[in-house]
PDB file of C-alpha atoms in Angstrom:
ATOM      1  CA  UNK O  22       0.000   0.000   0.000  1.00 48.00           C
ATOM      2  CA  UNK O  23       0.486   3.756   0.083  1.00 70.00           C
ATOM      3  CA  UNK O  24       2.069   4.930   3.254  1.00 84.00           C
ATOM      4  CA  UNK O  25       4.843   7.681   3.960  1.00 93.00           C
ATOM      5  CA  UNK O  26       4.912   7.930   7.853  1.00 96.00           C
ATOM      6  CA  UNK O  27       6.875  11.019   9.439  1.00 97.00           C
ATOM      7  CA  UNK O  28       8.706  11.947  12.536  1.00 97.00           C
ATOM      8  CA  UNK O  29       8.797  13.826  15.152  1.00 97.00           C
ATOM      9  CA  UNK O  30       5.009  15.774  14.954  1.00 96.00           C
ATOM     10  CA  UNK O  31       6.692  18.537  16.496  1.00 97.00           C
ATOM     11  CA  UNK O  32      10.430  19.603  16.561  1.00 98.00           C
ATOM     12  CA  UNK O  33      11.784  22.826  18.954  1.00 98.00           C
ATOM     13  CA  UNK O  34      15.841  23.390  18.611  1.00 98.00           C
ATOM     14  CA  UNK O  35      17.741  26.126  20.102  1.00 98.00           C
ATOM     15  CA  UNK O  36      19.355  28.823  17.150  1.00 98.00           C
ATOM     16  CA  UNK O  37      22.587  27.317  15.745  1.00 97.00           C
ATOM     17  CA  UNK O  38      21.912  23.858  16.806  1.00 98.00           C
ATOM     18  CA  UNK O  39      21.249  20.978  14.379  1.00 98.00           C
ATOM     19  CA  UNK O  40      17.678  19.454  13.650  1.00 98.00           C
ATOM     20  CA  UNK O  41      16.545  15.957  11.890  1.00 98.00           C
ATOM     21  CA  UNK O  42      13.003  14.843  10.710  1.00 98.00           C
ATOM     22  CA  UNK O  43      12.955  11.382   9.285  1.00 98.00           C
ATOM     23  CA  UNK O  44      10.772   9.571   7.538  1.00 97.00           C
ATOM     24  CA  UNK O  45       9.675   5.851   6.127  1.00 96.00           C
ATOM     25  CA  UNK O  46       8.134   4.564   3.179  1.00 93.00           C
ATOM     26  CA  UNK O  47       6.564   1.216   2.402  1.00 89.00           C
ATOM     27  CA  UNK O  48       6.541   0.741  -1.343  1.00 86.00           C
ATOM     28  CA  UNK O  49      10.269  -0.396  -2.186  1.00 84.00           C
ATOM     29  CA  UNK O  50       9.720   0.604  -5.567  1.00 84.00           C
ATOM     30  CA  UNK O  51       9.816   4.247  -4.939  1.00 86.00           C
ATOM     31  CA  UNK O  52      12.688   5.857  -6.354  1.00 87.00           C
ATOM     32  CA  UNK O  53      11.921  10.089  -5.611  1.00 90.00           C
ATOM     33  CA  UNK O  54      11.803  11.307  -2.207  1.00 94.00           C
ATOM     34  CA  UNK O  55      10.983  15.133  -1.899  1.00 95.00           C
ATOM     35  CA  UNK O  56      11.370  17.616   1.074  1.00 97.00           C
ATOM     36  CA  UNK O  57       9.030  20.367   0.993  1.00 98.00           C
ATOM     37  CA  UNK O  58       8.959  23.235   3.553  1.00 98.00           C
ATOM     38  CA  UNK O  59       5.923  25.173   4.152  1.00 98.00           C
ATOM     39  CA  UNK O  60       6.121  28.914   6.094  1.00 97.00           C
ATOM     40  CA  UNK O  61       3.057  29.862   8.366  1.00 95.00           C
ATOM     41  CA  UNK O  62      -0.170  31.000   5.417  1.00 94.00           C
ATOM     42  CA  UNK O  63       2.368  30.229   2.713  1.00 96.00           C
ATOM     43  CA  UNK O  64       2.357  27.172   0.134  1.00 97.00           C
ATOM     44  CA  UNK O  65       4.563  24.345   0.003  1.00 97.00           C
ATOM     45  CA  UNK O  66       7.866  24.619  -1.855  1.00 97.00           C
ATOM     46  CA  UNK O  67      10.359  21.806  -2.677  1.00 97.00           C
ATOM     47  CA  UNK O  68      13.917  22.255  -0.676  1.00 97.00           C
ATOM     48  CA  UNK O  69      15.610  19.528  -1.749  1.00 97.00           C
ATOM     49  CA  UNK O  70      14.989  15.986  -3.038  1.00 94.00           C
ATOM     50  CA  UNK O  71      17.002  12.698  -3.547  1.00 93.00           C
ATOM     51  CA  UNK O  72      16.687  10.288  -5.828  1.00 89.00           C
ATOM     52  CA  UNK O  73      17.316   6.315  -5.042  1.00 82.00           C
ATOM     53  CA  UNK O  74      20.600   5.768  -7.147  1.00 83.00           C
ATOM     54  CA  UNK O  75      22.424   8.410  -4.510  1.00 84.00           C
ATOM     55  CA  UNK O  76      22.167   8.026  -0.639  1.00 90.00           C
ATOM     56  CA  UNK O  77      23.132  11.220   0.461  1.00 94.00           C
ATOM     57  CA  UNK O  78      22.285  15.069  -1.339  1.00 94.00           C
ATOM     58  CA  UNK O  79      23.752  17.796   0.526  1.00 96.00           C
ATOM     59  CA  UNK O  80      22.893  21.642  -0.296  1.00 95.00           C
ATOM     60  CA  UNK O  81      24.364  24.270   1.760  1.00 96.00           C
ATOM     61  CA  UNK O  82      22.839  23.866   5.432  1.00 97.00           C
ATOM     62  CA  UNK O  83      20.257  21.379   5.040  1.00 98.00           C
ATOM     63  CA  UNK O  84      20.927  17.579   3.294  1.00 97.00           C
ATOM     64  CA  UNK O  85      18.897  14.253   3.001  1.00 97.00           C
ATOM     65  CA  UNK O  86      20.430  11.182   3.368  1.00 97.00           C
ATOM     66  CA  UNK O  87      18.208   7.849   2.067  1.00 95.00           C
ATOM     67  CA  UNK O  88      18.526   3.947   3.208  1.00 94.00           C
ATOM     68  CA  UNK O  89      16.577   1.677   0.657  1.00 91.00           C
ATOM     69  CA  UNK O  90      16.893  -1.126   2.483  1.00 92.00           C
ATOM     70  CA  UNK O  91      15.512   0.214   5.890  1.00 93.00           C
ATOM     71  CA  UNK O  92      12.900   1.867   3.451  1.00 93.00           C
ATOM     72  CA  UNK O  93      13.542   5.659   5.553  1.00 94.00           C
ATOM     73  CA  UNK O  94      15.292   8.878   4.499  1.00 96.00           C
ATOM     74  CA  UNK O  95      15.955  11.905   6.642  1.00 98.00           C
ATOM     75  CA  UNK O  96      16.166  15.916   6.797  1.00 98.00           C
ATOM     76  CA  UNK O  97      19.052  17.238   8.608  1.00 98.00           C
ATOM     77  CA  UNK O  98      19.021  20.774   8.806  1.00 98.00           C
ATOM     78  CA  UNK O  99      22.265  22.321  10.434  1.00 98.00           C
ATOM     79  CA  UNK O 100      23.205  25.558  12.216  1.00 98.00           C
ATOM     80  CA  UNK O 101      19.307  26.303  12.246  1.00 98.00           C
ATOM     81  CA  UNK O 102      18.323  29.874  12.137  1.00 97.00           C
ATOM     82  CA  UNK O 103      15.044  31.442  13.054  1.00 96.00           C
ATOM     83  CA  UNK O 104      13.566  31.594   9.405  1.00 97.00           C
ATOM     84  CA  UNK O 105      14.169  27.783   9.535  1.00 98.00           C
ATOM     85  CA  UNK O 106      10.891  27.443  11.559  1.00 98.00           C
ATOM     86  CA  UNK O 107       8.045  26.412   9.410  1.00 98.00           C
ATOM     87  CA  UNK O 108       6.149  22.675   8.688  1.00 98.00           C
ATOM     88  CA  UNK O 109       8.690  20.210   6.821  1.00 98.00           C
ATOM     89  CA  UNK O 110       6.857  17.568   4.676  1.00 97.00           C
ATOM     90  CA  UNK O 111       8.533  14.684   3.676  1.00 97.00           C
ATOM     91  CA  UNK O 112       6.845  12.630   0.294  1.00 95.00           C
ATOM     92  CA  UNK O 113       7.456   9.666  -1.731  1.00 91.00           C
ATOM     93  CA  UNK O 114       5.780   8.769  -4.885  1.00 86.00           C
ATOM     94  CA  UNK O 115       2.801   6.451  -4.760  1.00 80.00           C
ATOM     95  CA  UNK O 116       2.234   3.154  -6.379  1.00 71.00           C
ATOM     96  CA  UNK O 117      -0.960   3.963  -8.752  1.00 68.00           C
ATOM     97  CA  UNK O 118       0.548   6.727 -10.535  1.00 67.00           C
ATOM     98  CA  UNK O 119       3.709   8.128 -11.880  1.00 63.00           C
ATOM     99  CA  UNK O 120       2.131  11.424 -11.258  1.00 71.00           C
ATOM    100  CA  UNK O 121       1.136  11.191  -7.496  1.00 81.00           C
ATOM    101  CA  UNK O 122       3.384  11.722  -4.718  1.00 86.00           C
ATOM    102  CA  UNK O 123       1.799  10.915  -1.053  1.00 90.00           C
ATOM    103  CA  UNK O 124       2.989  13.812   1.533  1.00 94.00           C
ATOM    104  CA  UNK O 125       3.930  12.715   5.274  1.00 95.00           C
ATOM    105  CA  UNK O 126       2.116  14.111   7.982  1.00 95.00           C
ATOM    106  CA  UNK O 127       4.515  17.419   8.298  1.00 97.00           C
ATOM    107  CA  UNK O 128       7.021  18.451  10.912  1.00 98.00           C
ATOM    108  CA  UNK O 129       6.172  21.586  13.100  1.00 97.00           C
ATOM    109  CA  UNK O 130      10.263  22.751  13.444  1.00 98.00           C
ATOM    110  CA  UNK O 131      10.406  25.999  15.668  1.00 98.00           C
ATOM    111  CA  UNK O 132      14.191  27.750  16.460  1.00 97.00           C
ATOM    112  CA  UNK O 133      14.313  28.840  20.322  1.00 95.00           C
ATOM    113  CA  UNK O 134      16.247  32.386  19.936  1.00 91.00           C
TER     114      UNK O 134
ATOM    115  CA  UNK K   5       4.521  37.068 -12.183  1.00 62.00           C
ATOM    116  CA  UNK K   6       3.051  34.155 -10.485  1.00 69.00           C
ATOM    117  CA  UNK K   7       3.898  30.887 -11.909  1.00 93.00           C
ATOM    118  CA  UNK K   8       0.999  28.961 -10.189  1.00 97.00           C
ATOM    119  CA  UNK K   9      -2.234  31.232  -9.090  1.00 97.00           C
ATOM    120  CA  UNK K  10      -5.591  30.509  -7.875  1.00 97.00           C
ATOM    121  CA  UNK K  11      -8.826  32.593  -6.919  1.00 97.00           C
ATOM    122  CA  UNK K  12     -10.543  33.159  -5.078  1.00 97.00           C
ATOM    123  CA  UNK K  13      -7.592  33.803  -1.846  1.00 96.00           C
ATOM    124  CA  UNK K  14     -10.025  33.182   1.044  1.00 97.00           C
ATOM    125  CA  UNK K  15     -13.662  32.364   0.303  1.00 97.00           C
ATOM    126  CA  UNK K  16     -16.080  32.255   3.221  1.00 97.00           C
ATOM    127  CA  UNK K  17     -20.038  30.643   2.727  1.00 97.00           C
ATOM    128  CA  UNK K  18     -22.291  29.278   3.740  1.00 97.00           C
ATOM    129  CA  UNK K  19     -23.632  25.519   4.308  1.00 97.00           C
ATOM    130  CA  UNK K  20     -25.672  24.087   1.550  1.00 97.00           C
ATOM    131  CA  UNK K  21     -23.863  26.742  -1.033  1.00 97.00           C
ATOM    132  CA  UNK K  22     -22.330  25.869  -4.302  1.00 97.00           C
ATOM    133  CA  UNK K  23     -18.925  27.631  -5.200  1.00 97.00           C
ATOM    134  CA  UNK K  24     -15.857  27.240  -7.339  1.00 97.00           C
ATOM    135  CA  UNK K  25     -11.958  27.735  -6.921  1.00 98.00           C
ATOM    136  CA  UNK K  26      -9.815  28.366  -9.768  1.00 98.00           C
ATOM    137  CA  UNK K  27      -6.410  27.883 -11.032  1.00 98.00           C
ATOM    138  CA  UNK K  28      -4.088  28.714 -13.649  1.00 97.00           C
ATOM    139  CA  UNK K  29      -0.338  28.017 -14.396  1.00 97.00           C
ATOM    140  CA  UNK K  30       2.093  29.596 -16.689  1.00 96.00           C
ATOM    141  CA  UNK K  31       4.823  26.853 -16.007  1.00 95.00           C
ATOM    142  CA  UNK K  32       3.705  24.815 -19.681  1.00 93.00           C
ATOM    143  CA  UNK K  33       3.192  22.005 -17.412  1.00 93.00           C
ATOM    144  CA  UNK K  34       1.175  19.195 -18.690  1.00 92.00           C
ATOM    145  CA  UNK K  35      -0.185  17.994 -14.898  1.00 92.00           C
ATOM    146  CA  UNK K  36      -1.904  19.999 -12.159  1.00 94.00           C
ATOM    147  CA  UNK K  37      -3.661  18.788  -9.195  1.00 94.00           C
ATOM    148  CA  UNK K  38      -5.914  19.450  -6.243  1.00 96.00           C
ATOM    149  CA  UNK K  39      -5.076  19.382  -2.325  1.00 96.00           C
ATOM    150  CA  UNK K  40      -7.185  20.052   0.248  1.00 96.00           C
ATOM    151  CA  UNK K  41      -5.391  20.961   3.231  1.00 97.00           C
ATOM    152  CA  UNK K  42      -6.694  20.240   7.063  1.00 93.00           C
ATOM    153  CA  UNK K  43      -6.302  22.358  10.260  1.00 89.00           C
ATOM    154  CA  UNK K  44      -3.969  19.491  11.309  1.00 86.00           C
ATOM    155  CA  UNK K  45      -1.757  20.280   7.818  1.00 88.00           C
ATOM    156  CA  UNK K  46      -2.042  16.931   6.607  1.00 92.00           C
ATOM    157  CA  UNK K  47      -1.874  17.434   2.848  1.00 93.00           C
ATOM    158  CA  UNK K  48      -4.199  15.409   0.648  1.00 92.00           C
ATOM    159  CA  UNK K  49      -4.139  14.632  -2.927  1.00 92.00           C
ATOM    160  CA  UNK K  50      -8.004  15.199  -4.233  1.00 93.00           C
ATOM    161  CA  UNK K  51      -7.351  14.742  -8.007  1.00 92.00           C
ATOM    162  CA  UNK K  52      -5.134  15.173 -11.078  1.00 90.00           C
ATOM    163  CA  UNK K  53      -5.102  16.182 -14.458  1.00 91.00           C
ATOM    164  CA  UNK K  54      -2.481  15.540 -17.441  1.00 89.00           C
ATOM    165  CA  UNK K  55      -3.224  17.461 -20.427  1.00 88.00           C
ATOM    166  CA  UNK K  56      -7.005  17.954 -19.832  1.00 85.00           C
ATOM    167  CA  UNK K  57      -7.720  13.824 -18.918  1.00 88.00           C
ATOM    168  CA  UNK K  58      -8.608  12.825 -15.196  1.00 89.00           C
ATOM    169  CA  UNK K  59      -5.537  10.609 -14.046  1.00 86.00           C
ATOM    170  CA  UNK K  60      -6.256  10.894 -10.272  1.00 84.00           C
ATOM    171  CA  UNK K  61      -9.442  10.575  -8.707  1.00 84.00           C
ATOM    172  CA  UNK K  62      -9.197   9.894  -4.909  1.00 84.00           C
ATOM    173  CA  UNK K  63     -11.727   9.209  -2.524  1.00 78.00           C
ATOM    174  CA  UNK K  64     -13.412  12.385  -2.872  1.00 87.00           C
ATOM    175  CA  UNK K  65     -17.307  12.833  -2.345  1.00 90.00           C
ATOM    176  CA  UNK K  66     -18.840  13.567  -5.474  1.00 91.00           C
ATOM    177  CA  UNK K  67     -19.781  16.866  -4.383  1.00 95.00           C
ATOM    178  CA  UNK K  68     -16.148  18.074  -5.434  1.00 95.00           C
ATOM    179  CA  UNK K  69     -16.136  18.102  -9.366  1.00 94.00           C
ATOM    180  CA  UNK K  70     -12.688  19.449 -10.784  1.00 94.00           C
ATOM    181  CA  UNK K  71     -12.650  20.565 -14.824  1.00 94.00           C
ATOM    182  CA  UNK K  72     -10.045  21.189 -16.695  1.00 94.00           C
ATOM    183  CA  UNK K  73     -10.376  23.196 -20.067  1.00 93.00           C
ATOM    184  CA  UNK K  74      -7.026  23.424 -21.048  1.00 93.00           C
ATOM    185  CA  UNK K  75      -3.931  22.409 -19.816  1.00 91.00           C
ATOM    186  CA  UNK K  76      -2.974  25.215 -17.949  1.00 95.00           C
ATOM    187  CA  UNK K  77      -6.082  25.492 -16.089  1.00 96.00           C
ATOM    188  CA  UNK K  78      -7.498  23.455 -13.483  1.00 96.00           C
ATOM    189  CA  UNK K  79     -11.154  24.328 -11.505  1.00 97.00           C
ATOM    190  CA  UNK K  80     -12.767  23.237  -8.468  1.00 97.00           C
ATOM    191  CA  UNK K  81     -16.560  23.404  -8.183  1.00 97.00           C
ATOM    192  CA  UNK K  82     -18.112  22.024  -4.910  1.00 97.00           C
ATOM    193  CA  UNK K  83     -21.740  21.622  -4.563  1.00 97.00           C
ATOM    194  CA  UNK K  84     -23.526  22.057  -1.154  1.00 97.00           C
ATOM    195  CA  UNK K  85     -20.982  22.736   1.443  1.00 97.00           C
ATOM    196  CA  UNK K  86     -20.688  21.120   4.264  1.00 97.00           C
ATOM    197  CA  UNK K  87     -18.806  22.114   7.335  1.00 96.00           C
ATOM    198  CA  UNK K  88     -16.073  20.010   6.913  1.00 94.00           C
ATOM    199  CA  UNK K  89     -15.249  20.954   3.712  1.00 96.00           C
ATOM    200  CA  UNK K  90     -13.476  23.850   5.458  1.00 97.00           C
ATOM    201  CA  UNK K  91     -10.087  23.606   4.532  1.00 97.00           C
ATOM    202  CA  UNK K  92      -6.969  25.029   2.552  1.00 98.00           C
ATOM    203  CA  UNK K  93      -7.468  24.022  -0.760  1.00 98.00           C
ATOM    204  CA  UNK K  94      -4.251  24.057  -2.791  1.00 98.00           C
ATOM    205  CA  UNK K  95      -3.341  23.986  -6.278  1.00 97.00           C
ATOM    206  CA  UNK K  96      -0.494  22.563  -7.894  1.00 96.00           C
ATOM    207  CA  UNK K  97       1.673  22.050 -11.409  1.00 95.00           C
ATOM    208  CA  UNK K  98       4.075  19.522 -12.187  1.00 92.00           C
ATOM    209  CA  UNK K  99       5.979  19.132 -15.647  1.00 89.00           C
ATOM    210  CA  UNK K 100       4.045  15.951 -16.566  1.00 78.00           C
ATOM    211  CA  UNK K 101       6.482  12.827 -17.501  1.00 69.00           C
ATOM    212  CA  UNK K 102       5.732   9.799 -17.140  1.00 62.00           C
ATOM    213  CA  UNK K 103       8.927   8.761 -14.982  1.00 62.00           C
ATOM    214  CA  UNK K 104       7.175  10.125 -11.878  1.00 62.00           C
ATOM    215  CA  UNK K 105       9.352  12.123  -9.280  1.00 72.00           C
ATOM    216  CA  UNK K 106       8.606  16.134 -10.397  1.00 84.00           C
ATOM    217  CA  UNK K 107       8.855  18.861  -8.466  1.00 90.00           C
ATOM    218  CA  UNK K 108       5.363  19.903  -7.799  1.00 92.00           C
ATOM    219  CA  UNK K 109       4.447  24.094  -7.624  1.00 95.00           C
ATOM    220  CA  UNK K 110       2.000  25.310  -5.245  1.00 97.00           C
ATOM    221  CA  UNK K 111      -0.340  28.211  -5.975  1.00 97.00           C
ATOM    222  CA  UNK K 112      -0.830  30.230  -2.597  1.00 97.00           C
ATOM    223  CA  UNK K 113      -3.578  28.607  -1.564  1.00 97.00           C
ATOM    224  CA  UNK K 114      -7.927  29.268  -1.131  1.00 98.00           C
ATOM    225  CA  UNK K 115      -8.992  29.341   2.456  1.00 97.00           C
ATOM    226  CA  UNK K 116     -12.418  27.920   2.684  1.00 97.00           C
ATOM    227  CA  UNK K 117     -14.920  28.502   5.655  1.00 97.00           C
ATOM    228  CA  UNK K 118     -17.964  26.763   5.304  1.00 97.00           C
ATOM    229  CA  UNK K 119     -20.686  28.456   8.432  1.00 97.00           C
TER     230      UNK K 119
END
């Protein structure tokens, strides 16, 4: 079936320190696994994304690394600053179509000043 | 200028009301789709469209009808609102392979409130 399942609900770091979101998928098929960051009234927009030939994408302060076989790929966000705080989905594509991606349940990151 | 837009911004009705929610994208993209948003921000895939044909029809009542007359627009019409319909509605554009794994362009989002 169709299942992306994401963790922690909530995450609350102190400014400068490092923060990680992970998330697991169940279809071992998938092969696209974006990370989309949504600001408080804004939309979604992709950050970064990995693909299943690489296991680890790095760009600037944040980078997502990807195990196939433990089916689970992470955010890791380092030397957070306050505009860091916003909802971080994770997605994965789903099985019935090319076109549909399934979203994880979000992350709620806030930066303590 | 916007890439992915939608109208109207916030929309508030009443129950039992008819209304529509519309969206246009100047990406070229051949896909768009519908999300409907909840107060918890779980994101939902309603439906999608490649090129004008239906390719993703969730579990949606059949109150929610989406219509697309060209590929670079994509409508939402919802017949007789019910209070949890009340939602962020979201549009969205992808380029359209068949490969799967696009980047996928939000418009700014329709806040609903259905009294």
């Amino acid at each position: 079936g169709e299942n992306v399942e994401q963790h922690p609900s909530t995450l609350s770091v102190q400014e400068g320190d490092s923060a990680v979101i992970k998330c697991t998928y169940s279809d071992s098929a998938s092969n696209y696994f974006p990370w989309y960051k949504q600001e408080l009234g804004k939309r979604p927009q992709l950050i970064i994304d990995i693909r299943s030939n690489v296991g680890e994408k790095k760009d600037q302060r944040i980078a997502v690394t990807l195990n196939k076989t433990a089916k689970h790929f992470s955010l890791h966000i380092t030397e957070t600053q306050p505009e860091d705080s916003a909802v971080y989905f994770c997605a994965a594509p789903g099985s019935s179509s090319a076109s549909k991606i399934i979203f994880g349940s979000g992350t709620r990151l806030s930066i303590r000043p | 200028d916007t890439a992915v837009s939608q109208t109207p911004k916030y929309l508030v009705t009443q129950m039992g009301n008819d209304k529509s929610i519309k969206c246009e994208q100047n990406l070229g993209h051949d896909t768009m789709y519908w999300y409907k948003q909840d107060s918890k921000k779980f994101l939902k895939i309603m439906f999608s469209y490649n090129n004008k044909e239906l390719i993703i029809n969730e579990t949606v009542p059949n109150r929610f009808s989406p219509k697309s007359p060209d590929k670079a627009h994509l409508n939402l019409h919802i017949n007789s609102l019910e209070l949890g319909d009340s939602a962020v509605y979201f549009c969205a554009s992808s380029l359209g392979g068949t490969s799967g794994g696009e980047t996928q362009y939000f418009g700014p989002g329709t806040r609903l409130l259905v009294l």
